[in-house]
Amino acid sequence: IMMSATTRRRSTNNIKKKLLCFAFLVVFFTFLAKLSRSHDHRGLAAAQFRAAEEEVQERITGGKDTNHLKKTFNNNDEGVAVEEGKEEEVKRPRIDDGDKIGGKCGLPYDLHSEYAGAVVGKWGENNILNSADECCRVCEATEGCNAFVFCGDRSNGCSGRKFGECWLKKQEPNGAMRVKMSEGMDVRWTSGALYTNEEFFSAQGEKRKEEEVRRKQRMKAGNVKAFFDVSIGSTVRGRIEFILYAEDCPNHVDAFRALLKNQGLNDDGYKGSHFYRILDKFIDQTGPVKSKGVERFDDDDYGLHSLKHDRFGLLSSANSGPNTNTGHFSIVVAPAPHLDTHYTIFGEVVSGEDIVWAINALDKTKPQPGVKAMIENCGEL
C-alpha cells in the first residue's frame, strides 16, 4: 500500500510538470504569434504608406515613367535632345528634373487650354517652334518662364495665331497655379507649366485660400441675386444668374438694380438691350438700351482697388475714365489684369456659364447680320 501511494504521488507530480510545460509552451507560442502579427502589421502599414505615396505621385505626374524623359538643351538655340547619362555635355543652366513633378517637359500637357500670365522672352509670333515639347524646353531655359502656350493646329492656327507660335509666360506666384485664360474643345492651344514639388503644394494652399475668400465674397449679407434671360438668334436661349456685391459696391449695384426693372429707370434699362461689344476670350459687354437710364456715378473703391480681374465671370464696369459709370458693364471671360484699378468689379456669374461662352463665340463665328445676343428679360431673384 505504501508503495502504491508513493507511485501515485510521483505520477501526480509528473502530470503537473507536463501541464506546466504545456502551459509554458502555449504562452511562448502565443507570444511568438503576436510578435509575428505585429511585424506583419507594421510591414503592411509601411506598404500601404508607400502605395499611397506612389498614388499621389502618379496623380501628379499622370502615371508616366519619366526616367526616359531626361533631356535638355545644349548651346544650340533650337534645342537638341541629350541622352540620359550625357548631361555633362549640357552647358545651359536648367531646372533639375528631380525637382519637378507635373510640369516636366515631355509629360502630357493641357490640350485645348490657354494659360494666362505675363509674357517673358520673345513674343510668340517671333518664336516659331515645331512642337509643344520644344516650346516647353525653351521655357525651361528662359529666365522667368514657368508656363507656356503653343499653337499646334497646322490647318487653322489658334485664335488668329499661326502654327508653331510659342508664348512664354510667368504665372504668379508660380507655374503650379496653372491659371487658364480659356479651355474647351474649340481652344486650339496647348499649354504646360514648370514647377517644383514645393511650388506644387504651395499652389494648392494658395488655391484653397483664394476659393475661401471668393466664397465669403459671394456669401456676404446684403448681396443681391439677379438674372438675364438671353437669346442668340433663334437657336440659343438661356439664363445667366449673377451675385451682385451690394455691401461692397453700393453705387454700381444700386444702378444695376434700377436698370433691371421692367420699365428700367427713366424709361431705360437692360431689357431689350443686346451685347454690343464682344471680344473673343476677353469680354461680353452690354448696357441699358438708350444709355440714358442713370446719371454718371462714382466708382466703388472696394471693387476698383481690392478686387482683381483674375478669372472668368466677373462683372466689370465700363467707363470713359474715373467716376464716369453709366450702367454699362462687361462679363469678363478670362483673366485681364490690365483692367485692374481702371474698372470696378461689382459682381460675378454664378450660373449660365454656357450662355456667357455662347455670347462670346459670336466674335469668331461671324454670324449673319441681325443675329444678336439679346436680353429678353431680367430681374432680381
PDB file of C-alpha atoms in Angstrom, residues 86-248:
ATOM      1  CA  LYS A  86      25.312  62.619 -71.014  1.00  0.00           C
ATOM      2  CA  GLU A  87      24.094  65.655 -69.083  1.00  0.00           C
ATOM      3  CA  GLU A  88      27.680  66.736 -68.519  1.00  0.00           C
ATOM      4  CA  GLU A  89      27.716  67.891 -72.141  1.00  0.00           C
ATOM      5  CA  VAL A  90      24.961  70.424 -71.423  1.00  0.00           C
ATOM      6  CA  LYS A  91      26.170  73.920 -70.573  1.00  0.00           C
ATOM      7  CA  ARG A  92      22.955  75.940 -70.464  1.00  0.00           C
ATOM      8  CA  PRO A  93      21.573  76.226 -66.896  1.00  0.00           C
ATOM      9  CA  ARG A  94      18.323  74.356 -66.408  1.00  0.00           C
ATOM     10  CA  ILE A  95      15.881  73.192 -63.751  1.00  0.00           C
ATOM     11  CA  ASP A  96      16.729  69.813 -62.246  1.00  0.00           C
ATOM     12  CA  ASP A  97      14.302  67.115 -63.421  1.00  0.00           C
ATOM     13  CA  GLY A  98      14.275  65.648 -59.925  1.00  0.00           C
ATOM     14  CA  ASP A  99      12.749  68.826 -58.525  1.00  0.00           C
ATOM     15  CA  LYS A 100       9.847  68.967 -60.976  1.00  0.00           C
ATOM     16  CA  ILE A 101       6.659  66.951 -60.877  1.00  0.00           C
ATOM     17  CA  GLY A 102       3.622  67.513 -63.135  1.00  0.00           C
ATOM     18  CA  GLY A 103       5.419  70.217 -65.067  1.00  0.00           C
ATOM     19  CA  LYS A 104       8.168  68.097 -66.565  1.00  0.00           C
ATOM     20  CA  CYS A 105       8.794  68.656 -70.242  1.00  0.00           C
ATOM     21  CA  GLY A 106       7.709  65.633 -72.215  1.00  0.00           C
ATOM     22  CA  LEU A 107       4.809  64.740 -69.943  1.00  0.00           C
ATOM     23  CA  PRO A 108       1.204  65.239 -71.093  1.00  0.00           C
ATOM     24  CA  TYR A 109       0.289  68.919 -71.328  1.00  0.00           C
ATOM     25  CA  ASP A 110      -3.082  70.661 -71.085  1.00  0.00           C
ATOM     26  CA  LEU A 111      -4.632  70.214 -74.528  1.00  0.00           C
ATOM     27  CA  HIS A 112      -7.317  72.686 -75.580  1.00  0.00           C
ATOM     28  CA  SER A 113      -6.178  75.156 -72.912  1.00  0.00           C
ATOM     29  CA  GLU A 114      -4.625  78.602 -72.983  1.00  0.00           C
ATOM     30  CA  TYR A 115      -2.697  79.582 -69.864  1.00  0.00           C
ATOM     31  CA  ALA A 116      -2.635  83.139 -68.584  1.00  0.00           C
ATOM     32  CA  GLY A 117       0.458  85.021 -67.431  1.00  0.00           C
ATOM     33  CA  ALA A 118       2.816  87.871 -68.262  1.00  0.00           C
ATOM     34  CA  VAL A 119       4.817  87.315 -71.455  1.00  0.00           C
ATOM     35  CA  VAL A 120       8.556  86.789 -70.962  1.00  0.00           C
ATOM     36  CA  GLY A 121      11.304  86.498 -73.540  1.00  0.00           C
ATOM     37  CA  LYS A 122      10.349  86.610 -77.218  1.00  0.00           C
ATOM     38  CA  TRP A 123       6.785  87.226 -78.317  1.00  0.00           C
ATOM     39  CA  GLY A 124       5.204  84.089 -79.758  1.00  0.00           C
ATOM     40  CA  GLU A 125       4.995  85.485 -83.296  1.00  0.00           C
ATOM     41  CA  ASN A 126       8.798  85.724 -83.232  1.00  0.00           C
ATOM     42  CA  ASN A 127       9.268  82.377 -81.513  1.00  0.00           C
ATOM     43  CA  ILE A 128       8.142  79.729 -84.021  1.00  0.00           C
ATOM     44  CA  LEU A 129       8.900  76.143 -82.938  1.00  0.00           C
ATOM     45  CA  ASN A 130       7.946  72.647 -84.052  1.00  0.00           C
ATOM     46  CA  SER A 131       6.304  71.107 -81.002  1.00  0.00           C
ATOM     47  CA  ALA A 132       4.932  71.719 -77.533  1.00  0.00           C
ATOM     48  CA  ASP A 133       7.855  69.775 -76.074  1.00  0.00           C
ATOM     49  CA  GLU A 134      10.326  72.068 -77.804  1.00  0.00           C
ATOM     50  CA  CYS A 135       8.348  75.099 -76.579  1.00  0.00           C
ATOM     51  CA  CYS A 136       8.483  73.714 -73.045  1.00  0.00           C
ATOM     52  CA  ARG A 137      12.242  73.310 -73.176  1.00  0.00           C
ATOM     53  CA  VAL A 138      12.699  76.850 -74.414  1.00  0.00           C
ATOM     54  CA  CYS A 139      10.603  77.950 -71.436  1.00  0.00           C
ATOM     55  CA  GLU A 140      12.800  75.847 -69.180  1.00  0.00           C
ATOM     56  CA  ALA A 141      15.890  77.621 -70.498  1.00  0.00           C
ATOM     57  CA  THR A 142      14.385  81.148 -70.320  1.00  0.00           C
ATOM     58  CA  GLU A 143      14.759  83.142 -67.136  1.00  0.00           C
ATOM     59  CA  GLY A 144      11.430  83.939 -65.504  1.00  0.00           C
ATOM     60  CA  CYS A 145       9.387  81.468 -67.586  1.00  0.00           C
ATOM     61  CA  ASN A 146       7.258  78.948 -65.699  1.00  0.00           C
ATOM     62  CA  ALA A 147       4.417  78.393 -68.206  1.00  0.00           C
ATOM     63  CA  PHE A 148       3.990  78.285 -71.964  1.00  0.00           C
ATOM     64  CA  VAL A 149       1.310  78.266 -74.658  1.00  0.00           C
ATOM     65  CA  PHE A 150       1.914  76.556 -78.013  1.00  0.00           C
ATOM     66  CA  CYS A 151      -0.184  76.603 -81.195  1.00  0.00           C
ATOM     67  CA  GLY A 152      -0.203  73.085 -82.614  1.00  0.00           C
ATOM     68  CA  ASP A 153      -3.008  73.393 -85.177  1.00  0.00           C
ATOM     69  CA  ARG A 154      -1.327  73.329 -88.602  1.00  0.00           C
ATOM     70  CA  SER A 155      -4.552  73.784 -90.539  1.00  0.00           C
ATOM     71  CA  ASN A 156      -6.388  76.556 -88.706  1.00  0.00           C
ATOM     72  CA  GLY A 157      -3.928  78.136 -86.315  1.00  0.00           C
ATOM     73  CA  CYS A 158      -5.099  79.317 -82.882  1.00  0.00           C
ATOM     74  CA  SER A 159      -7.408  82.315 -82.448  1.00  0.00           C
ATOM     75  CA  GLY A 160      -5.820  84.110 -85.381  1.00  0.00           C
ATOM     76  CA  ARG A 161      -2.281  82.987 -84.482  1.00  0.00           C
ATOM     77  CA  LYS A 162      -0.031  80.805 -86.633  1.00  0.00           C
ATOM     78  CA  PHE A 163       1.017  77.222 -86.140  1.00  0.00           C
ATOM     79  CA  GLY A 164       4.221  76.955 -84.123  1.00  0.00           C
ATOM     80  CA  GLU A 165       3.857  80.155 -82.092  1.00  0.00           C
ATOM     81  CA  CYS A 166       5.345  79.547 -78.656  1.00  0.00           C
ATOM     82  CA  TRP A 167       4.386  82.083 -75.982  1.00  0.00           C
ATOM     83  CA  LEU A 168       6.500  82.007 -72.849  1.00  0.00           C
ATOM     84  CA  LYS A 169       4.753  83.221 -69.697  1.00  0.00           C
ATOM     85  CA  LYS A 170       5.207  83.802 -65.995  1.00  0.00           C
ATOM     86  CA  GLN A 171       2.399  82.930 -63.600  1.00  0.00           C
ATOM     87  CA  GLU A 172       2.287  84.229 -60.046  1.00  0.00           C
ATOM     88  CA  PRO A 173       3.268  83.053 -57.548  1.00  0.00           C
ATOM     89  CA  ASN A 174       4.482  80.035 -59.553  1.00  0.00           C
ATOM     90  CA  GLY A 175       3.678  77.825 -62.528  1.00  0.00           C
ATOM     91  CA  ALA A 176       1.761  75.285 -60.457  1.00  0.00           C
ATOM     92  CA  MET A 177      -1.141  77.749 -60.260  1.00  0.00           C
ATOM     93  CA  ARG A 178      -1.987  76.832 -63.898  1.00  0.00           C
ATOM     94  CA  VAL A 179      -4.296  79.811 -64.334  1.00  0.00           C
ATOM     95  CA  LYS A 180      -6.194  79.490 -67.626  1.00  0.00           C
ATOM     96  CA  MET A 181      -7.443  82.185 -69.956  1.00  0.00           C
ATOM     97  CA  SER A 182      -9.674  79.701 -71.749  1.00  0.00           C
ATOM     98  CA  GLU A 183     -10.293  75.990 -72.213  1.00  0.00           C
ATOM     99  CA  GLY A 184     -12.607  73.750 -74.210  1.00  0.00           C
ATOM    100  CA  MET A 185     -12.644  71.722 -77.397  1.00  0.00           C
ATOM    101  CA  ASP A 186     -12.733  74.862 -79.540  1.00  0.00           C
ATOM    102  CA  VAL A 187      -9.483  76.114 -77.980  1.00  0.00           C
ATOM    103  CA  ARG A 188      -6.574  75.057 -80.193  1.00  0.00           C
ATOM    104  CA  TRP A 189      -3.751  75.988 -77.828  1.00  0.00           C
ATOM    105  CA  THR A 190      -1.650  73.511 -75.863  1.00  0.00           C
ATOM    106  CA  SER A 191      -0.280  74.708 -72.522  1.00  0.00           C
ATOM    107  CA  GLY A 192       2.137  73.480 -69.885  1.00  0.00           C
ATOM    108  CA  ALA A 193       3.929  74.646 -66.758  1.00  0.00           C
ATOM    109  CA  LEU A 194       7.134  74.041 -64.809  1.00  0.00           C
ATOM    110  CA  TYR A 195       7.291  73.868 -61.031  1.00  0.00           C
ATOM    111  CA  THR A 196       8.939  72.080 -58.127  1.00  0.00           C
ATOM    112  CA  ASN A 197       7.352  69.810 -55.536  1.00  0.00           C
ATOM    113  CA  GLU A 198       7.425  72.647 -53.033  1.00  0.00           C
ATOM    114  CA  GLU A 199       5.758  75.016 -55.503  1.00  0.00           C
ATOM    115  CA  PHE A 200       3.069  72.444 -56.290  1.00  0.00           C
ATOM    116  CA  PHE A 201       1.962  72.053 -52.678  1.00  0.00           C
ATOM    117  CA  SER A 202       2.304  75.794 -52.094  1.00  0.00           C
ATOM    118  CA  ALA A 203      -0.005  76.429 -55.061  1.00  0.00           C
ATOM    119  CA  GLN A 204      -2.622  74.030 -53.671  1.00  0.00           C
ATOM    120  CA  GLY A 205      -2.631  76.020 -50.447  1.00  0.00           C
ATOM    121  CA  GLU A 206      -2.937  79.304 -52.320  1.00  0.00           C
ATOM    122  CA  LYS A 207      -5.847  77.982 -54.394  1.00  0.00           C
ATOM    123  CA  ARG A 208      -7.707  76.882 -51.268  1.00  0.00           C
ATOM    124  CA  LYS A 209      -7.204  80.301 -49.695  1.00  0.00           C
ATOM    125  CA  GLU A 210      -8.390  82.070 -52.853  1.00  0.00           C
ATOM    126  CA  GLU A 211     -11.526  79.949 -53.096  1.00  0.00           C
ATOM    127  CA  GLU A 212     -12.363  80.598 -49.453  1.00  0.00           C
ATOM    128  CA  VAL A 213     -12.006  84.361 -49.996  1.00  0.00           C
ATOM    129  CA  ARG A 214     -14.253  84.125 -53.077  1.00  0.00           C
ATOM    130  CA  ARG A 215     -16.818  82.028 -51.214  1.00  0.00           C
ATOM    131  CA  LYS A 216     -17.010  84.594 -48.427  1.00  0.00           C
ATOM    132  CA  GLN A 217     -17.403  87.366 -51.012  1.00  0.00           C
ATOM    133  CA  ARG A 218     -20.350  85.548 -52.603  1.00  0.00           C
ATOM    134  CA  MET A 219     -21.978  84.843 -49.238  1.00  0.00           C
ATOM    135  CA  LYS A 220     -21.814  88.355 -47.757  1.00  0.00           C
ATOM    136  CA  ALA A 221     -25.019  89.565 -46.175  1.00  0.00           C
ATOM    137  CA  GLY A 222     -26.813  92.076 -48.373  1.00  0.00           C
ATOM    138  CA  ASN A 223     -25.614  90.646 -51.672  1.00  0.00           C
ATOM    139  CA  VAL A 224     -28.265  90.578 -54.397  1.00  0.00           C
ATOM    140  CA  LYS A 225     -29.009  87.799 -56.904  1.00  0.00           C
ATOM    141  CA  ALA A 226     -30.176  88.792 -60.398  1.00  0.00           C
ATOM    142  CA  PHE A 227     -30.680  87.263 -63.841  1.00  0.00           C
ATOM    143  CA  PHE A 228     -30.673  87.911 -67.599  1.00  0.00           C
ATOM    144  CA  ASP A 229     -32.723  85.738 -69.961  1.00  0.00           C
ATOM    145  CA  VAL A 230     -30.732  85.769 -73.206  1.00  0.00           C
ATOM    146  CA  SER A 231     -31.497  84.682 -76.750  1.00  0.00           C
ATOM    147  CA  ILE A 232     -28.983  84.324 -79.584  1.00  0.00           C
ATOM    148  CA  GLY A 233     -30.738  84.307 -82.933  1.00  0.00           C
ATOM    149  CA  SER A 234     -33.372  81.580 -82.985  1.00  0.00           C
ATOM    150  CA  THR A 235     -31.164  78.764 -81.719  1.00  0.00           C
ATOM    151  CA  VAL A 236     -29.912  79.623 -78.222  1.00  0.00           C
ATOM    152  CA  ARG A 237     -31.965  80.618 -75.217  1.00  0.00           C
ATOM    153  CA  GLY A 238     -30.831  80.512 -71.611  1.00  0.00           C
ATOM    154  CA  ARG A 239     -30.448  82.294 -68.319  1.00  0.00           C
ATOM    155  CA  ILE A 240     -27.394  83.904 -66.740  1.00  0.00           C
ATOM    156  CA  GLU A 241     -27.524  84.427 -62.967  1.00  0.00           C
ATOM    157  CA  PHE A 242     -25.380  86.896 -61.054  1.00  0.00           C
ATOM    158  CA  ILE A 243     -24.393  87.702 -57.497  1.00  0.00           C
ATOM    159  CA  LEU A 244     -24.083  91.484 -57.013  1.00  0.00           C
ATOM    160  CA  TYR A 245     -21.730  92.724 -54.292  1.00  0.00           C
ATOM    161  CA  ALA A 246     -24.213  95.152 -52.764  1.00  0.00           C
ATOM    162  CA  GLU A 247     -22.367  95.552 -49.471  1.00  0.00           C
ATOM    163  CA  ASP A 248     -19.030  96.468 -51.052  1.00  0.00           C
TER     164      ASP A 248
END
